[in-house]
Amino acid sequence: MEASVDRIAQPWGARTPYARRAPWPVRVDTHLAEGTTEADVQQWVRAASILHSDGDAMDIAVRDGRMVGVRGRADDRVNHGRLGPKDLFGWQANASADRLTRPLVRENGRLVETDWDTAMECVVSRSQDLLRENGPGSIGFYTSGQLFLEEYYTLAVLARAGIGTNHLDGNTRMCTSTAAEALKETFGCDGQPGSYDDIDHADVIALFGHNIAETQPVQWMRILDRLEGGDPPRLLCVDPRPTAVARRAAVHLAPRGGTNLALLNALLHEIIRTDRIDHDYIEAHTVGFEELKKQVEECTPAWAAAICDVPAARIEEAAELLGGAERLLSTVLQGVYQSHQATASAVQVNNLHLLRGMLGRPGAGVLQMNGQPTAQNTRECGANGDLPGFRNWQNDDHVADLASVWNVDPSQIPHYAPPTHAMQIFRYAEQGSLRMLWISGTNPAVSLPELARIRSILSQERLFVVAQDLFLTETAQLADVVLPAATWGEKTGTFTNADRTVHLSEKAVEPPGEAKPDLDIFLDYAARMDFRDKDDAPLVPWHDPESAFEAWKRCSAGRPCDYTGLTYDRLRGPSGIQWPCNDEAPDGTERLYTDGISWADPDHCEAYGKDLETGAAQEPVEYRSLNPDGKAMLKAAAYIPPHERPDERYPFQLTTGRTIYHFHTRTKTGRAPQLNSAAPDVWVEVSLLDADELGLAEGDLTEVSSPRGSLRARVRVTDIRRGLLFVPFHYGYWDTAAGSGPDGRTPGRAANEATITDWDPASKQPLFKTAAAALTLVERGGGRAAPAPTTAASAPARDAANVAPTTGGGDARVTQEVPQTQGGSRSAREENGR
Ligand SMILES: Nc1nc2c(c(=O)[nH]1)N[C@H]1C(S)=C(S)[C@@H](COP(=O)(O)OP(=O)(O)OC[C@H]3O[C@@H](n4cnc5c(=O)[nH]c(N)nc54)[C@H](O)[C@@H]3O)O[C@H]1N2
Ligand SMILES: Nc1nc2c(c(=O)[nH]1)N[C@H]1C(S)=C(S)[C@@H](COP(=O)(O)OP(=O)(O)OC[C@H]3O[C@@H](n4cnc5c(=O)[nH]c(N)nc54)[C@H](O)[C@@H]3O)O[C@H]1N2
Ligand SMILES: [Mo]
């Protein structure tokens, strides 16, 4: 059965209901450029989506050397053919007329076009001068969660063993460093325990600060399909906004921002008090139960109710739901990771599962989610604050092992201190000890907190900035050298989603002009720098994606993220394989910890843990005495109030985040017409009560200000919790919609003008979700609506003004094909699941 649906108006498309434990039906979503039919497509090229961490498999349609559309892959384990709105329309940005096509260098204050030789020699000579005069610590690299595995691995080798700098991190620090840290704290090692297939089996699904409907829309389709099928799951949603998830939840808790830990401690209190814990599991697989029990002893629902501003009865209902679950699946994302006490809170979700023995079985799992499409690879390849292959920088054997893989002396790999985290790299640049910063695949001039500070750091004369991007972004405009990169669809490589599924994404079309794959740029740099190993052979001997992948496999061998069973050829076969994949698990591994805890052993663990309150690293001996047998660690933490709280001058809490139609700083989605027009400019979500009190209405232009700065946004009155403002962080000071270029800036619309420079002590992830702010009227809206979608969390409150629903028009229609041969009855009903 085939239906055509406006996927801007109905982001989740038609339902294909299925019962618990049944297979999720296939539905193939296809979008082709206007005027193109399937018959016109000359080639379908295998890829996976790059605009979130879901890892949806898709094929790119090519005609006459150009991308003309995309289609979800029916046989893939992740999406069973479905695609979300960003994937359906976002590919159009590749062909945008304003792609960078030649390198740029700064001359007399202006960026001018040049050739690759000149640009690279400029970077190389600066690197060599700095190495000679200031040493390796003067050079830093800030990379992404959106490049490919092969690229991160190459960058990690050249930065750590070539340059010998400890200053290499990814924007994954903003994104999933708390996921990694929480897994290290509990299981001694990174690695996602659960699987998306747990959605098919769970009777309760709990989402902590995770707006899955908008940020992983395909897994939300899966949950919606289960909600419409037999034996549906019940949902717990912990989010202060009325997200689509909240609307479908059996229990919705909308806590005061930054109080996750108090809430979670109360939930654990109730579960222990009612003895709905798995004593055998706790005994066999964990340490720390008595301390945890003591920590939450006083954390009654009434106690948490006062802190979180949620009725105690509601907290009890939530505990009832969690405590009664037979198969509990929990997910955690930015409402926890970017909020106050991030790691301490994320760890309590792990604790919930350990206490209830809900791990390693179908439907019983934790997903400490990733956000970016390739963030998992940044982490495992060591392009963020870890050594490659989840090796422990404090364990000399691990460093020696890595040194032997690279054929270098262990002393050549910096391990005198933890790898420098991104916020600290920017601090070193601010202080002047860091003199060169190479930024690849990220736009910190929009995405880091407190933008006035970031702009001033990046604009310093003494800091040499290299920006490697597709577009002349806000960041690239401040750089000294700009390198034009090829991207998804124009280069080949692999990446791994949030449930460890590895996909190969192949080159479909040529990049524009002289743009080059990031891998080629890094390889060129390594060659020009002439990095050598112990035997004077090239340190980076590989030359293309596949040989880089083979090199990475050797580095991953015997590690938790073991890729040795994978090859490019295998990845061209049945779609989507989960690591570890090796001789013992030739078809990959669906769930970790099916048979006890495997990587927490003191000799094997990736980290010895941290104090959750101060972030102080534990010594190996402490770890050994706490956890000699390598069990899971139940770590307790006490709630402390957020650092910046509302006061008379800044009476609101400010939180920031995402909408379904846009990706981050919109360099891609802002250039796709259907997505851009669905949410063309910034807005601020305000509750009905707050709006009434301030005399504000839908569409009024306001100023949102904090002690750091301010931005202007139109008001959308919603059912958000009282006292909280929400601003999407997608809008930089470039207005792509208005076509304004570097000189046509519209400053003051980026959420990060107002956010705070502060981070979680353990994971070092910045707090984008909790700051104090004021809201004042600038100008009446005069009947116009805020540019905010009506389809999801930014939907207008029922009693607020009438706002026209968000629709996409003709070119937003998408074909959805549900094969008739699948078992069960279904009709492709058109509804958006609200
Ligand atoms: N459409 C879209 N999808 C994306 C992305 C995108 O830019 N756009 N980016 C991808 C990336 S990199 C990431 S990291 C993920 C992020 O995915 P999510 O974490 O789902 O997205 P956010 O909107 O950042 O935050 C989620 C929710 O946290 C809530 N929240 C705020 N403060 C608190 C708090 O103190 N406690 C609790 N419990 N909740 C709070 C917000 O109301 C918000 O609804 O999305 C990925 N997918
Ligand atoms: N206030 C607030 N701030 C936030 C967040 C929040 O919730 N609130 N979330 C944080 C999170 S979770 C994240 S992940 C970050 C995201 O922040 P950023 O990483 O800064 O956001 P993007 O817009 O994805 O930037 C990626 C850049 O890489 C370029 N690019 C894309 N593909 C390629 C490629 O193949 N090669 C190269 N060289 N470049 C490429 C794009 O054009 C773009 O400029 O923002 C963080 N900042
Ligand atoms: Mo992210």
mmCIF file of C-alpha atoms and ligand atoms in Angstrom, residues 175 334 372 658 664, ligand 3:
data_model
loop_
_atom_site.group_PDB
_atom_site.id
_atom_site.type_symbol
_atom_site.label_atom_id
_atom_site.label_comp_id
_atom_site.label_asym_id
_atom_site.label_seq_id
_atom_site.Cartn_x
_atom_site.Cartn_y
_atom_site.Cartn_z
ATOM 1 C CA CYS A 175 26.775 16.322 23.350
ATOM 2 C CA GLN A 334 20.256 16.299 26.968
ATOM 3 C CA GLN A 372 25.254 13.260 16.836
ATOM 4 C CA ARG A 658 15.900 21.525 19.515
ATOM 5 C CA HIS A 664 22.074 22.405 15.236
HETATM 6 MO MO MO B 3 24.562 16.746 20.410
#
